[in-house]
Short mmCIF file of C-alpha atoms and ligand atoms in Angstrom, two decimals:
data_model
loop_
_atom_site.label_atom_id
_atom_site.label_comp_id
_atom_site.label_asym_id
_atom_site.label_seq_id
_atom_site.Cartn_x
_atom_site.Cartn_y
_atom_site.Cartn_z
CA MET A 613 -29.22 -25.30 1.93
CA ASN A 614 -26.54 -27.20 3.99
CA ASN A 615 -25.06 -26.64 7.30
CA ILE A 616 -21.23 -27.31 6.97
CA HIS A 617 -18.92 -27.57 9.83
CA THR A 618 -15.06 -27.07 9.31
CA ASP A 619 -12.09 -27.08 11.49
CA THR A 620 -9.04 -25.50 10.07
CA LYS A 621 -5.64 -23.92 11.24
CA VAL A 622 -6.02 -20.51 10.24
CA ILE A 623 -9.04 -18.40 9.10
CA ILE A 624 -8.34 -15.34 6.85
CA VAL A 625 -10.94 -12.79 6.07
CA GLY A 626 -9.95 -10.86 3.02
CA ALA A 627 -8.15 -11.96 -0.18
CA GLY A 628 -6.53 -8.85 -1.23
CA PRO A 629 -2.70 -8.28 -1.43
CA ALA A 630 -2.65 -8.62 2.47
CA GLY A 631 -5.00 -11.81 2.74
CA ALA A 632 -2.87 -13.27 -0.28
CA GLY A 633 0.28 -12.42 1.49
CA VAL A 634 -0.67 -14.69 4.36
CA SER A 635 -1.98 -17.49 2.20
CA PHE A 636 1.25 -17.76 -0.19
CA TYR A 637 3.47 -18.30 3.14
CA LEU A 638 1.15 -20.52 4.83
CA THR A 639 1.00 -22.89 1.83
CA LYS A 640 4.72 -22.58 1.60
CA PHE A 641 4.60 -23.80 5.34
CA GLY A 642 2.08 -26.59 4.57
CA ILE A 643 -0.53 -24.84 6.85
CA PRO A 644 -4.08 -25.47 5.95
CA HIS A 645 -6.21 -22.33 6.00
CA ILE A 646 -9.53 -20.82 4.65
CA VAL A 647 -9.80 -17.50 2.85
CA ILE A 648 -13.20 -15.78 2.91
CA ASP A 649 -14.00 -12.70 0.66
CA LYS A 650 -17.05 -10.81 0.38
CA GLU A 651 -16.32 -9.97 -3.46
CA SER A 652 -15.83 -12.26 -6.20
CA PHE A 653 -12.57 -12.05 -8.22
CA PRO A 654 -11.65 -10.14 -10.44
CA ARG A 655 -12.72 -7.23 -8.58
CA ASP A 656 -11.63 -3.55 -8.38
CA LYS A 657 -9.88 -1.61 -5.53
CA VAL A 658 -9.60 2.18 -5.61
CA CYS A 659 -5.81 2.68 -5.90
CA GLY A 660 -2.91 4.44 -7.57
CA ASP A 661 -1.78 1.21 -8.86
CA ALA A 662 1.64 1.90 -8.28
CA CYS A 663 3.95 -1.35 -6.68
CA SER A 664 7.35 -0.51 -5.22
CA GLY A 665 10.19 -2.90 -4.82
CA LYS A 666 8.57 -4.05 -1.60
CA THR A 667 5.61 -5.74 -3.46
CA ALA A 668 8.23 -7.40 -5.86
CA LEU A 669 10.18 -8.62 -2.83
CA VAL A 670 7.18 -10.32 -1.19
CA ILE A 671 6.10 -12.04 -4.43
CA ASN A 672 9.55 -13.01 -5.31
CA ARG A 673 10.14 -14.53 -2.01
CA ALA A 674 6.94 -16.53 -2.34
CA ASN A 675 7.86 -17.79 -5.73
CA PRO A 676 10.51 -16.32 -8.02
CA GLU A 677 8.66 -17.36 -11.16
CA TRP A 678 5.63 -15.12 -10.37
CA MET A 679 7.96 -12.11 -10.82
CA THR A 680 9.54 -13.54 -13.89
CA GLU A 681 5.87 -13.99 -15.18
CA ILE A 682 4.98 -10.24 -14.15
CA LEU A 683 8.12 -8.91 -15.83
CA ALA A 684 7.51 -10.82 -19.12
CA GLN A 685 4.11 -9.25 -19.15
CA ALA A 686 5.26 -5.59 -19.82
CA THR A 687 2.03 -4.90 -21.72
CA ASP A 688 -0.07 -5.52 -18.54
CA PHE A 689 2.54 -4.78 -15.60
CA LEU A 690 4.35 -1.54 -16.75
CA PRO A 691 8.15 -1.25 -15.36
CA SER A 692 8.67 1.91 -13.82
CA TRP A 693 12.20 3.33 -13.06
CA GLY A 694 11.68 6.38 -10.81
CA ILE A 695 9.55 9.28 -9.45
CA THR A 696 9.05 12.80 -10.57
CA PHE A 697 8.67 15.02 -7.65
CA VAL A 698 7.03 18.17 -8.51
CA ALA A 699 7.77 20.94 -5.83
CA PRO A 700 4.78 23.50 -4.98
CA ASN A 701 6.39 26.09 -7.10
CA GLY A 702 6.13 23.95 -10.28
CA LYS A 703 9.65 22.94 -10.40
CA PRO A 704 10.01 19.06 -11.37
CA LEU A 705 12.76 16.59 -9.94
CA ASP A 706 13.47 13.31 -11.62
CA ILE A 707 14.79 10.66 -9.32
CA PRO A 708 15.38 7.23 -10.52
CA PHE A 709 14.78 4.52 -7.93
CA SER A 710 18.36 3.42 -8.20
CA PRO A 711 21.16 5.72 -9.51
CA TYR A 712 23.18 2.99 -10.71
CA ARG A 713 21.15 1.46 -13.58
CA LYS A 714 22.93 -1.43 -15.71
CA THR A 715 21.82 -2.58 -19.02
CA ASP A 716 20.47 -5.77 -17.80
CA SER A 717 18.68 -4.22 -14.75
CA LYS A 718 15.06 -5.20 -13.91
CA ALA A 719 12.80 -2.22 -13.07
CA PRO A 720 12.57 -1.72 -9.35
CA GLY A 721 8.92 -1.06 -9.53
CA PHE A 722 5.79 -1.36 -11.82
CA THR A 723 2.26 -0.16 -12.33
CA VAL A 724 -0.59 -2.41 -13.03
CA PRO A 725 -4.44 -1.76 -12.67
CA ARG A 726 -5.56 -3.35 -9.26
CA LEU A 727 -8.55 -5.10 -11.13
CA PHE A 728 -5.61 -7.20 -12.86
CA LEU A 729 -2.98 -7.27 -10.03
CA ASP A 730 -5.34 -8.65 -7.31
CA ASN A 731 -6.71 -11.20 -9.90
CA PHE A 732 -3.16 -12.00 -10.58
CA LEU A 733 -2.42 -12.71 -6.84
CA PHE A 734 -5.89 -14.34 -6.33
CA GLY A 735 -4.83 -16.96 -8.97
CA LYS A 736 -1.55 -17.73 -7.21
CA MET A 737 -3.37 -18.59 -3.86
CA ALA A 738 -4.54 -21.83 -5.32
CA SER A 739 -3.00 -24.76 -3.31
CA PRO A 740 -3.87 -28.02 -1.62
CA HIS A 741 -3.54 -26.14 1.58
CA CYS A 742 -6.06 -23.25 0.76
CA THR A 743 -9.85 -23.29 0.53
CA ILE A 744 -11.31 -20.31 -0.71
CA TYR A 745 -14.74 -18.72 -0.27
CA GLN A 746 -15.93 -15.97 -2.78
CA LYS A 747 -19.06 -13.79 -2.38
CA ALA A 748 -19.41 -14.85 0.97
CA LYS A 749 -21.26 -13.02 3.94
CA ILE A 750 -19.95 -13.30 7.37
CA ASP A 751 -22.69 -13.18 9.76
CA ASN A 752 -20.90 -13.65 12.95
CA ILE A 753 -17.44 -14.01 14.59
CA LEU A 754 -17.35 -15.65 17.89
CA HIS A 755 -14.15 -15.68 20.09
CA SER A 756 -14.25 -18.17 22.91
CA GLU A 757 -11.87 -20.76 24.81
CA ASN A 758 -8.74 -19.91 22.74
CA LYS A 759 -10.40 -20.41 19.35
CA VAL A 760 -12.42 -18.27 16.69
CA THR A 761 -15.63 -19.40 15.04
CA VAL A 762 -16.97 -17.77 11.86
CA THR A 763 -20.41 -18.20 10.68
CA MET A 764 -20.90 -17.25 7.03
CA ASN A 765 -23.16 -17.75 4.06
CA CYS A 766 -21.89 -18.82 0.79
CA ASN A 767 -23.76 -20.27 -2.23
CA GLY A 768 -26.95 -20.71 -0.12
CA ASP A 769 -24.72 -22.74 2.36
CA THR A 770 -24.24 -22.03 6.00
CA HIS A 771 -20.76 -22.56 6.95
CA THR A 772 -19.29 -22.87 10.54
CA ILE A 773 -15.54 -22.55 10.74
CA THR A 774 -13.35 -22.70 13.71
CA ALA A 775 -9.78 -22.16 14.04
CA PRO A 776 -7.15 -21.01 16.68
CA VAL A 777 -6.52 -18.09 14.96
CA ILE A 778 -8.30 -15.49 12.69
CA ILE A 779 -6.49 -12.93 10.30
CA GLY A 780 -8.15 -9.41 9.48
CA ALA A 781 -7.10 -8.91 5.95
CA ASP A 782 -10.35 -7.23 5.11
CA GLY A 783 -9.16 -3.67 4.32
CA ASP A 784 -9.65 -0.23 5.86
CA LYS A 785 -13.28 -0.99 7.07
CA SER A 786 -12.07 -4.25 8.76
CA ILE A 787 -14.80 -6.14 10.60
CA VAL A 788 -12.14 -8.19 12.40
CA ARG A 789 -10.40 -4.98 13.62
CA LYS A 790 -13.69 -3.66 14.91
CA GLN A 791 -14.52 -6.89 16.72
CA PHE A 792 -11.35 -7.55 18.25
CA LEU A 793 -9.58 -4.26 18.76
CA SER A 794 -11.45 -0.94 20.25
CA ASP A 795 -10.84 1.02 16.87
CA SER A 796 -8.01 3.30 17.69
CA THR A 797 -7.59 4.74 14.21
CA THR A 798 -8.04 8.67 14.70
CA PRO A 799 -9.27 10.92 11.98
CA LYS A 800 -5.52 12.46 11.90
CA THR A 801 -3.94 9.26 10.61
CA TYR A 802 -6.60 8.81 7.95
CA ALA A 803 -6.53 10.21 4.47
CA VAL A 804 -9.14 10.05 1.67
CA GLY A 805 -8.04 9.48 -2.00
CA LEU A 806 -9.90 9.69 -5.37
CA ARG A 807 -8.69 7.74 -8.39
CA ALA A 808 -9.53 8.61 -12.05
CA TYR A 809 -8.34 6.34 -15.41
CA TYR A 810 -7.53 8.79 -18.36
CA GLU A 811 -6.38 7.97 -21.84
CA GLY A 812 -4.43 10.35 -23.82
CA VAL A 813 -2.42 12.21 -21.23
CA THR A 814 0.80 13.36 -22.82
CA ASN A 815 4.43 14.18 -21.70
CA MET A 816 4.64 11.14 -19.50
CA HIS A 817 8.25 10.14 -18.63
CA HIS A 818 10.05 7.78 -21.15
CA ASP A 819 11.14 5.42 -18.44
CA ASN A 820 7.48 5.56 -16.94
CA PHE A 821 8.47 7.40 -13.89
CA ILE A 822 5.45 7.87 -11.68
CA GLU A 823 4.63 11.50 -10.83
CA LEU A 824 3.62 13.40 -7.42
CA HIS A 825 2.59 16.94 -7.42
CA PHE A 826 2.85 18.68 -4.49
CA LEU A 827 0.48 21.31 -5.39
CA PRO A 828 0.18 24.24 -2.63
CA GLU A 829 -3.44 23.77 -2.16
CA MET A 830 -3.30 20.19 -1.50
CA LEU A 831 -0.24 20.04 1.03
CA PRO A 832 0.57 17.91 2.76
CA GLY A 833 -1.24 15.54 0.23
CA TYR A 834 -0.70 15.43 -3.54
CA LEU A 835 -2.04 14.87 -7.14
CA TRP A 836 -0.54 12.02 -8.74
CA ILE A 837 -0.34 11.06 -12.43
CA PHE A 838 0.90 7.31 -12.96
CA PRO A 839 1.62 5.74 -16.13
CA LEU A 840 -0.43 2.77 -16.97
CA PRO A 841 -0.23 -0.25 -19.59
CA HIS A 842 -2.10 0.48 -22.69
CA GLY A 843 -1.56 4.06 -22.83
CA GLN A 844 -3.69 4.82 -19.75
CA ALA A 845 -2.78 6.72 -16.68
CA ASN A 846 -3.98 6.70 -13.21
CA VAL A 847 -4.85 10.24 -11.95
CA GLY A 848 -5.97 11.03 -8.35
CA VAL A 849 -5.38 13.15 -5.26
CA GLY A 850 -4.93 12.02 -1.52
CA ILE A 851 -5.16 14.31 1.44
CA LEU A 852 -5.45 13.94 5.29
CA SER A 853 -9.09 13.66 6.12
CA GLU A 854 -8.61 16.19 8.98
CA VAL A 855 -7.33 18.78 6.28
CA ILE A 856 -10.22 18.02 4.16
CA ARG A 857 -12.63 18.54 7.06
CA ASN A 858 -10.72 21.83 8.45
CA LYS A 859 -10.57 23.52 4.92
CA LYS A 860 -13.92 22.22 3.74
CA ILE A 861 -12.17 20.90 0.55
CA ASN A 862 -14.19 19.13 -2.35
CA LEU A 863 -11.56 16.93 -3.20
CA ARG A 864 -13.54 16.12 -6.65
CA GLU A 865 -13.56 19.56 -7.47
CA GLN A 866 -10.02 20.29 -6.54
CA MET A 867 -8.53 17.48 -8.53
CA LEU A 868 -10.68 18.47 -11.65
CA ALA A 869 -9.61 22.08 -11.28
CA ALA A 870 -5.88 21.43 -11.11
CA ILE A 871 -6.36 19.27 -14.26
CA LYS A 872 -8.07 22.02 -16.00
CA ASN A 873 -6.20 24.84 -14.82
CA ASN A 874 -2.40 24.07 -13.51
CA PRO A 875 -0.03 25.49 -15.96
CA GLN A 876 2.03 22.33 -15.83
CA ILE A 877 -0.66 19.87 -15.82
CA ALA A 878 -3.55 21.14 -17.84
CA PRO A 879 -1.72 21.20 -21.40
CA ARG A 880 -0.94 17.61 -20.91
CA PHE A 881 -4.80 16.83 -20.62
CA ALA A 882 -5.86 18.75 -23.56
CA ASN A 883 -6.88 15.98 -25.39
CA ALA A 884 -7.23 13.39 -22.54
CA LYS A 885 -10.60 11.42 -22.00
CA LEU A 886 -11.80 10.18 -18.64
CA VAL A 887 -12.41 6.56 -19.21
CA ASP A 888 -14.11 5.67 -16.03
CA LYS A 889 -15.94 7.22 -13.18
CA ILE A 890 -14.01 8.80 -10.73
CA GLN A 891 -14.15 6.93 -7.17
CA GLY A 892 -12.84 7.41 -3.45
CA TRP A 893 -11.56 5.45 -0.86
CA GLY A 894 -10.07 5.72 2.59
CA LEU A 895 -6.18 5.41 3.47
CA PRO A 896 -5.41 4.05 7.14
CA LEU A 897 -1.92 5.63 7.57
CA ALA A 898 0.73 4.42 9.87
CA MET A 899 1.50 7.50 11.70
CA GLU A 900 2.42 5.91 14.82
CA ARG A 901 2.57 2.42 16.23
CA GLN A 902 -0.71 0.81 17.11
CA PRO A 903 -1.60 -2.92 18.31
CA MET A 904 -1.88 -5.24 15.29
CA SER A 905 -2.66 -8.49 17.13
CA GLY A 906 -4.27 -10.07 20.30
CA ASN A 907 -5.46 -13.24 21.84
CA ASN A 908 -6.33 -15.42 18.89
CA PHE A 909 -6.09 -12.71 16.11
CA ILE A 910 -3.60 -10.73 13.93
CA LEU A 911 -4.29 -7.68 11.55
CA VAL A 912 -2.40 -7.24 8.39
CA GLY A 913 -2.35 -4.66 5.53
CA ASP A 914 -4.93 -1.92 5.67
CA ALA A 915 -6.98 -3.66 8.56
CA ALA A 916 -3.67 -3.10 10.60
CA ALA A 917 -3.39 0.76 9.34
CA LEU A 918 -0.04 0.09 7.52
CA VAL A 919 -0.26 2.62 4.71
CA ASP A 920 2.76 4.60 4.47
CA PRO A 921 1.94 8.27 5.64
CA PHE A 922 4.17 9.97 2.84
CA SER A 923 4.00 7.88 -0.31
CA GLY A 924 0.41 6.42 0.38
CA GLU A 925 1.96 3.22 -0.74
CA GLY A 926 -0.14 0.31 0.97
CA ILE A 927 0.18 -2.74 -1.46
CA GLY A 928 3.91 -3.53 -0.25
CA ASN A 929 3.17 -3.47 3.53
CA ALA A 930 -0.03 -5.27 3.03
CA LEU A 931 1.93 -8.15 1.34
CA TYR A 932 4.78 -7.89 3.86
CA SER A 933 2.58 -7.79 6.93
CA GLY A 934 0.98 -10.77 5.32
CA MET A 935 4.24 -12.70 5.04
CA LEU A 936 5.24 -11.86 8.70
CA ALA A 937 1.86 -13.06 9.97
CA ALA A 938 2.52 -16.46 8.30
CA MET A 939 5.71 -16.67 9.87
CA ALA A 940 4.48 -15.80 13.36
CA ILE A 941 1.71 -18.49 12.89
CA LYS A 942 4.27 -21.05 11.90
CA GLU A 943 6.12 -20.47 15.22
CA ALA A 944 2.68 -20.46 17.41
CA LEU A 945 1.27 -23.53 16.04
CA PRO A 946 3.43 -26.36 17.53
CA ASN A 947 2.27 -25.21 21.11
CA ASN A 948 -0.89 -23.73 19.98
CA ASP A 949 -0.03 -20.35 21.58
CA PHE A 950 -2.02 -17.81 20.02
CA SER A 951 -1.86 -15.25 23.11
CA ALA A 952 -1.71 -11.81 22.82
CA ALA A 953 1.82 -12.00 24.38
CA PHE A 954 3.11 -14.52 22.01
CA LEU A 955 1.77 -12.68 18.79
CA LYS A 956 2.78 -9.31 20.04
CA THR A 957 6.45 -10.53 20.30
CA ASN A 958 6.50 -12.64 17.16
CA TYR A 959 4.32 -10.46 15.03
CA ASP A 960 4.02 -6.71 16.03
CA ASP A 961 7.33 -6.33 17.36
CA VAL A 962 8.85 -8.01 14.45
CA LEU A 963 7.11 -5.97 11.97
CA TYR A 964 8.08 -2.76 13.67
CA LYS A 965 11.72 -3.76 13.88
CA ARG A 966 11.52 -4.21 10.12
CA LEU A 967 9.33 -1.40 8.89
CA GLY A 968 9.13 0.93 12.06
CA ASP A 969 12.14 3.14 11.05
CA GLU A 970 10.83 3.60 7.68
CA LEU A 971 7.29 4.35 8.86
CA LYS A 972 8.75 6.95 11.15
CA ILE A 973 10.72 8.72 8.48
CA SER A 974 7.66 8.88 6.53
CA ALA A 975 5.44 10.28 9.05
CA THR A 976 8.07 13.04 9.57
CA LEU A 977 8.12 13.58 5.82
CA GLN A 978 4.35 13.97 5.84
CA ARG A 979 4.77 16.54 8.60
CA LEU A 980 7.51 18.43 6.66
CA CYS A 981 5.16 18.71 3.52
CA LYS A 982 3.18 21.26 5.57
CA TYR A 983 6.07 23.72 4.80
CA PRO A 984 6.13 24.31 0.83
CA TRP A 985 9.48 26.48 1.09
CA LEU A 986 11.48 23.57 2.50
CA PHE A 987 10.15 21.46 -0.38
CA ASN A 988 10.83 24.12 -3.11
CA PHE A 989 14.33 24.56 -1.40
CA VAL A 990 15.28 20.78 -1.82
CA VAL A 991 14.05 20.44 -5.42
CA ASN A 992 15.80 23.81 -6.40
CA LYS A 993 19.03 22.59 -4.96
CA ALA A 994 18.80 19.06 -6.20
CA SER A 995 18.05 19.97 -9.57
CA LYS A 996 21.30 21.66 -9.86
CA SER A 997 23.16 19.08 -8.08
CA GLU A 998 23.76 15.72 -9.57
CA SER A 999 25.31 14.33 -6.10
CA LEU A 1000 22.23 15.54 -4.32
CA ARG A 1001 19.87 13.64 -6.81
CA ASN A 1002 22.02 10.50 -6.44
CA THR A 1003 21.72 10.92 -2.68
CA ILE A 1004 17.94 11.20 -2.70
CA SER A 1005 17.87 8.19 -5.19
CA CYS A 1006 19.69 6.06 -2.88
CA MET A 1007 17.25 6.87 -0.11
CA PHE A 1008 14.82 4.68 -1.64
CA ALA A 1009 17.02 1.59 -1.04
CA ASP A 1010 18.59 2.60 2.00
CA VAL A 1011 16.44 3.52 5.17
CA ASP A 1012 19.49 4.63 7.33
CA LEU A 1013 20.61 7.37 4.22
CA ARG A 1014 16.54 8.20 4.36
CA ASP A 1015 16.61 9.08 7.87
CA GLN A 1016 18.82 12.01 7.15
CA LEU A 1017 15.73 13.87 5.64
CA ARG A 1018 14.30 14.04 9.18
CA LYS A 1019 17.39 15.91 10.46
CA PRO A 1020 17.91 19.59 10.24
CA SER A 1021 21.60 18.93 9.60
CA PHE A 1022 20.82 17.28 6.27
CA TYR A 1023 19.04 20.84 4.99
CA LEU A 1024 22.01 22.70 6.46
CA LYS A 1025 24.26 20.79 4.35
CA ILE A 1026 22.35 21.42 1.17
CA LEU A 1027 22.23 25.03 2.10
CA PHE A 1028 26.07 25.33 2.35
CA ASN A 1029 26.55 22.98 -0.72
CA LYS A 1030 28.47 20.09 1.32
C1 FAD B 729 -6.99 6.46 -3.64
C2 FAD B 729 -5.89 5.42 -3.09
C3 FAD B 729 -4.72 5.43 -4.11
C4 FAD B 729 -3.71 4.42 -3.50
N1 FAD B 729 -2.67 4.11 -4.27
C5 FAD B 729 -1.60 3.31 -4.03
C6 FAD B 729 -0.54 3.12 -4.69
O1 FAD B 729 -0.37 3.62 -5.82
N2 FAD B 729 0.26 2.10 -4.52
C7 FAD B 729 0.05 1.43 -3.27
O2 FAD B 729 1.06 0.62 -2.76
N3 FAD B 729 -0.80 1.64 -2.42
C8 FAD B 729 -1.95 2.42 -2.87
N4 FAD B 729 -2.88 2.59 -2.19
C9 FAD B 729 -3.16 1.97 -0.85
C10 FAD B 729 -3.45 0.35 -1.22
O3 FAD B 729 -4.80 0.65 -2.06
C11 FAD B 729 -4.09 -0.59 0.13
O4 FAD B 729 -3.17 -0.19 1.21
C12 FAD B 729 -4.26 -1.93 -0.22
O5 FAD B 729 -5.26 -2.36 -1.00
C13 FAD B 729 -4.21 -2.77 1.11
O6 FAD B 729 -4.45 -4.17 0.81
P1 FAD B 729 -5.28 -4.99 1.80
O7 FAD B 729 -5.26 -6.30 1.17
O8 FAD B 729 -5.04 -4.61 3.17
O9 FAD B 729 -6.86 -4.44 1.68
P2 FAD B 729 -7.73 -4.46 0.34
O10 FAD B 729 -7.05 -4.25 -0.83
O11 FAD B 729 -8.92 -3.33 0.51
O12 FAD B 729 -8.44 -5.83 0.26
C14 FAD B 729 -9.33 -6.17 1.48
C15 FAD B 729 -10.26 -7.41 0.74
O13 FAD B 729 -10.98 -7.69 1.95
C16 FAD B 729 -12.29 -8.10 1.36
N5 FAD B 729 -13.24 -7.61 2.41
C17 FAD B 729 -13.60 -6.63 3.11
N6 FAD B 729 -14.32 -6.55 4.30
C18 FAD B 729 -14.76 -7.98 4.07
C19 FAD B 729 -15.99 -8.73 4.81
N7 FAD B 729 -16.64 -8.21 5.88
N8 FAD B 729 -15.83 -10.08 4.70
C20 FAD B 729 -15.06 -10.72 3.65
N9 FAD B 729 -14.11 -9.97 2.93
C21 FAD B 729 -14.02 -8.77 3.18
C22 FAD B 729 -12.42 -7.00 0.28
O14 FAD B 729 -13.37 -7.34 -0.72
C23 FAD B 729 -11.10 -6.86 -0.40
O15 FAD B 729 -11.04 -8.12 -1.40
C24 FAD B 729 -3.92 3.66 -2.39
C25 FAD B 729 -5.18 3.62 -1.91
C26 FAD B 729 -6.08 4.77 -2.13
C27 FAD B 729 -7.26 4.68 -1.40
#
């Protein structure tokens, strides 16, 4: 057993999408860094496995060849062209991600099991600027004199690593967050999800639309059915933990009951087979702005509670926040200024300028989902109006347009068919 001391510029705890996002861009900027993960890759992560345009955007900016690689592997990364919303009254509404699709357009989203996606991203971290420790156990994180020292064990060796900044990319139970930030994630901003892999689910959309079923008993949560490569489907439910507690919901029973009894869903599972055990995990939702950095630390992805409160999407925001964290570090390094004030201006404020509006809209939509009649009303109207369907479709790409959903005038316009 050896004692190894290393000085580096950045320590990243966690090699999921958030940690990978930081690493890709630090490598681009030529900044040496160390990534530490407690697991060894490939490793699974409970998820719906759906990736939005934001995921594609960050990967593409890191290296356009990686997106070309993804799109070329349609057997492993299934291209997806839209979403089917199913209202509480059972009425479906197909909304393409983009209303204007050309023959040579590339799919805006894709689905891929996280076991596969995270291993793909993990493989792309390899660079002369990046040292990775897997199956590593962090014993201690010490913050003193404007630097952070991590003591960890890996392959029987004890490592002491020192850097001016540590990145918490270690997911929803982040030890970096716990150590540096008194944990302000209230139960209200937390959701719990279950994931099940099935084979043989029938009647999936021909363009691999992902499906969100807003069942009355699960509002403001939903049941999802996402098509996956190789004829599989990722099926799951996500509900606010507050609602689960207050209504004493057994999530597993509720999901299986919907699959067995719901008149729209059950026939599609008549010959379907569960191919893995049902697993649960938490979703730290971005319901309100919270601090994401401080003296000598930055939080990214789930550690920063950046899951979209309406859609439950977190992969894109994890990668995106990772990219912005690397940009802030690039600005901080010349003067070695990793103070709370500098990081707030160059990371937190930048992130909220870019994603704040989108997250606020999603938080409002999540609150509106409590009203099934409103959901039924919009879906009923949209199923009869192509222009309304196009407007909703454009809302995926245009945040200003999506903001209309928060305003009563939007619903009044629909009511009066304007
Ligand atoms: C049921 C469910 C469904 C979801 N569906 C979707 C979906 O369809 N689309 C979507 O975009 N998002 C979805 N999400 C959210 C998404 O899974 C997360 O937002 C995303 O994984 C966040 O990435 P991350 O890198 O921040 O964290 P993670 O993916 O959790 O990665 C964290 C990494 O840190 C490592 N780590 C943890 N603790 C330590 C430690 N002490 N020391 C060293 N390493 C550590 C872990 O091993 C892991 O590799 C879903 C979440 C759930 C729970």
